[in-house]
PDB file of C-alpha atoms in Angstrom:
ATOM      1  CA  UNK A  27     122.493  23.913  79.143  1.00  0.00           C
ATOM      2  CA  UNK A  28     121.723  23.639  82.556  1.00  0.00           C
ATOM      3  CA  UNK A  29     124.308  25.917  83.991  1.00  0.00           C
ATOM      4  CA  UNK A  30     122.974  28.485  81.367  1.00  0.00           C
ATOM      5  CA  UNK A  31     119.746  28.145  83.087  1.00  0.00           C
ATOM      6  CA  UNK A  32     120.819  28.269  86.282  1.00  0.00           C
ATOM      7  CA  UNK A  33     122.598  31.222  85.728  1.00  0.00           C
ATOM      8  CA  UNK A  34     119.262  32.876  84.473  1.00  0.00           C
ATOM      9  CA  UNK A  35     117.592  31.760  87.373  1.00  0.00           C
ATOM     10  CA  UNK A  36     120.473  33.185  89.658  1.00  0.00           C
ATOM     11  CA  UNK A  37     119.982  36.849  87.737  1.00  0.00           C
ATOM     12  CA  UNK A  38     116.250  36.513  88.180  1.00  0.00           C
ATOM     13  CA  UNK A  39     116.633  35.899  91.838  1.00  0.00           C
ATOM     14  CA  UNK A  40     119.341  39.162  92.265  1.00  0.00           C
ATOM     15  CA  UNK A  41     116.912  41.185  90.302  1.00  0.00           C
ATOM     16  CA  UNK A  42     113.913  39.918  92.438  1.00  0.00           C
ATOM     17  CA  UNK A  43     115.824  40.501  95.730  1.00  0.00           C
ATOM     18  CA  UNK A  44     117.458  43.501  94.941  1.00  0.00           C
ATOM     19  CA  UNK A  45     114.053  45.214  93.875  1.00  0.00           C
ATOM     20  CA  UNK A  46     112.225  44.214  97.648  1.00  0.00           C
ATOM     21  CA  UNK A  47     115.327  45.617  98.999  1.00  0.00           C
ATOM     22  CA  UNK A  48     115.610  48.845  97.060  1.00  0.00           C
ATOM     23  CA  UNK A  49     111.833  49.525  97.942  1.00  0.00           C
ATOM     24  CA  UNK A  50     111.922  48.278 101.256  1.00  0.00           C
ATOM     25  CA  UNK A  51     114.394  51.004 101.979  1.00  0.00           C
ATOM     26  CA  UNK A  52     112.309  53.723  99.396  1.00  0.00           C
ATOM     27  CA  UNK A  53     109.550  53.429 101.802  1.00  0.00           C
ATOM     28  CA  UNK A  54     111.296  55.020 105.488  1.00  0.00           C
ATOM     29  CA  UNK A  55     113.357  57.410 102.509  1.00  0.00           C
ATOM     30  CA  UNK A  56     110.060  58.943 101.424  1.00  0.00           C
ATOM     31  CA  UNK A  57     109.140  59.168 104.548  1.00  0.00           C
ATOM     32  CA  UNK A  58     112.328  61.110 105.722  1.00  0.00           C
ATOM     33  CA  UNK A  59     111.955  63.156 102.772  1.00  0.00           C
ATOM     34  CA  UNK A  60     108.677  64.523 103.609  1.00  0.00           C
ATOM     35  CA  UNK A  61     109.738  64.887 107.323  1.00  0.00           C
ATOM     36  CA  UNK A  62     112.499  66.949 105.676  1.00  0.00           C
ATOM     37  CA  UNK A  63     110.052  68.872 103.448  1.00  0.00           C
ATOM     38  CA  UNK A  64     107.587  69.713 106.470  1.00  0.00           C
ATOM     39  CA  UNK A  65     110.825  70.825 108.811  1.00  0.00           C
ATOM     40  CA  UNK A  66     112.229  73.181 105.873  1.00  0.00           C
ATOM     41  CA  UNK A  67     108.961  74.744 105.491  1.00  0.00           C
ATOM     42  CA  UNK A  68     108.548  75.256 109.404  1.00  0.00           C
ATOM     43  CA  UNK A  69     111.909  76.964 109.357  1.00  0.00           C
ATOM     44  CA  UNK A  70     111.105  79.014 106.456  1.00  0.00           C
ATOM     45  CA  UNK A  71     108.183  80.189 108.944  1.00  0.00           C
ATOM     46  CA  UNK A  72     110.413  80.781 111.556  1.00  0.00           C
ATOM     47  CA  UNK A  73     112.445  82.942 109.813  1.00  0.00           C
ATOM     48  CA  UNK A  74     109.130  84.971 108.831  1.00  0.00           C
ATOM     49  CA  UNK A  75     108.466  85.561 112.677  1.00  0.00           C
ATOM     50  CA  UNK A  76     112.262  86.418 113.492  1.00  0.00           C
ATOM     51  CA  UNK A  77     112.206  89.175 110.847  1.00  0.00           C
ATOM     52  CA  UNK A  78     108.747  90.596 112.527  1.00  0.00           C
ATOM     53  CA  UNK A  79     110.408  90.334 116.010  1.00  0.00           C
ATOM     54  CA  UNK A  80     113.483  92.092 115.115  1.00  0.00           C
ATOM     55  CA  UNK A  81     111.818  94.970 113.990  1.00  0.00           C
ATOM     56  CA  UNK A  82     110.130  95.309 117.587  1.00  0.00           C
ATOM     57  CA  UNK A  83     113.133  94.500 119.591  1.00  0.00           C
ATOM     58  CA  UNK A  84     114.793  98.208 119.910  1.00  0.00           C
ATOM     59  CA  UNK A  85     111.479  99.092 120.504  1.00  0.00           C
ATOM     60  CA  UNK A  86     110.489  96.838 123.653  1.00  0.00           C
ATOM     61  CA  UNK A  87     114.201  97.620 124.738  1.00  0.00           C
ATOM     62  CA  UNK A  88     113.650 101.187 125.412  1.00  0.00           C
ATOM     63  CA  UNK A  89     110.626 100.360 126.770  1.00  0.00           C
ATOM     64  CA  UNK A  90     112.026  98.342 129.060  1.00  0.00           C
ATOM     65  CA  UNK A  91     114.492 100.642 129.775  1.00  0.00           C
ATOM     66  CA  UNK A  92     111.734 103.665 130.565  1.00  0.00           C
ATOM     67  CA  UNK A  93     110.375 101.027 132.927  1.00  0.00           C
ATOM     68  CA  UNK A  94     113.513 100.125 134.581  1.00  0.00           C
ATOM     69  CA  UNK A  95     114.028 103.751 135.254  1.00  0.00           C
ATOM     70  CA  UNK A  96     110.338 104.368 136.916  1.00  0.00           C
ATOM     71  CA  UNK A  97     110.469 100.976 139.110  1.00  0.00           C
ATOM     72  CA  UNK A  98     113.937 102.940 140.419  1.00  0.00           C
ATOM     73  CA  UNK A  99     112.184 106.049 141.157  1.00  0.00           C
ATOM     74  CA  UNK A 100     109.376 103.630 143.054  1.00  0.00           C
ATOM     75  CA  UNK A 101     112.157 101.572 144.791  1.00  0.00           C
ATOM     76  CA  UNK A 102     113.825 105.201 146.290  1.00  0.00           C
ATOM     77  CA  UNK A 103     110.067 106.258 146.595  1.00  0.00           C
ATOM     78  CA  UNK A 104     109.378 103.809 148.348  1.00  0.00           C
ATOM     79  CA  UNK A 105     113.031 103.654 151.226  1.00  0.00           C
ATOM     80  CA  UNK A 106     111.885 107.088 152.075  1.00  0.00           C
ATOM     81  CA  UNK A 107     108.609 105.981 153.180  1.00  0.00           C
ATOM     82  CA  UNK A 108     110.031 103.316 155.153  1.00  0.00           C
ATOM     83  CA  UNK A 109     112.531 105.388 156.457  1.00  0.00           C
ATOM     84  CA  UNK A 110     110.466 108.251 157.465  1.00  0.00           C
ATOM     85  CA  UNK A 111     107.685 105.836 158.802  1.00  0.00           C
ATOM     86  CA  UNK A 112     110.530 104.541 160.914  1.00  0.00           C
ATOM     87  CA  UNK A 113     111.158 107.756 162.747  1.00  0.00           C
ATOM     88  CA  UNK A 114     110.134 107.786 166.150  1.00  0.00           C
ATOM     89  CA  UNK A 115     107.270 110.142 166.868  1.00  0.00           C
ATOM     90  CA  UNK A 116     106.292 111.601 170.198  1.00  0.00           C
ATOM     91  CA  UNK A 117     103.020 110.014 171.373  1.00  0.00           C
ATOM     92  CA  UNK A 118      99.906 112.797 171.562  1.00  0.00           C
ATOM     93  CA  UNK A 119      98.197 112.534 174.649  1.00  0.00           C
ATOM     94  CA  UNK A 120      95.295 114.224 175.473  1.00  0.00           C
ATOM     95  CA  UNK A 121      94.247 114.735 178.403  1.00  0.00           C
ATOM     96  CA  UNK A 122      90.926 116.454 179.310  1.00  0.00           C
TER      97      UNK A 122
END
């Protein structure tokens, strides 16, 4: 008789013990699965934005490209400034 209640006592105390442990560890897993949740979500957003951007990529590329080409014309523009400010010049005297 008394082992039979001791082994009832012994299952009670598994089942006790295994429940706080089962929820001690359902707590941070909730939390991870929310965390998880919130991070698909913000990726789902992501991929929203990269769709929008993609369509304006070729778009800013041949811009930049137009610009490219007119900062070259200013670069050369600008050399033959330099170069032609760089040219001696006879001094004008006057003399009255």
């Amino acid at each position: 008789m008394v082992l039979i209640d001791l082994t009832v006592v012994i299952i009670a105390l598994l089942t006790v013990v295994s429940t706080i442990g089962l929820y001690a560890i359902g707590g941070p897993l909730n939390h991870i699965a929310d965390n998880l949740d919130d991070f698909s979500q913000n990726v789902r957003e992501i991929a929203g934005h990269i769709q929008v951007i993609k369509q304006v990529v070729p778009r800013l590329n041949q811009t930049g490209r137009l610009l490219a080409d007119e900062f070259s014309l200013l670069h050369d523009g600008a050399e033959r400034l330099v170069a032609e400010s760089a040219t001696p010049r006879p001094l004008v005297t006057d003399k009255i």
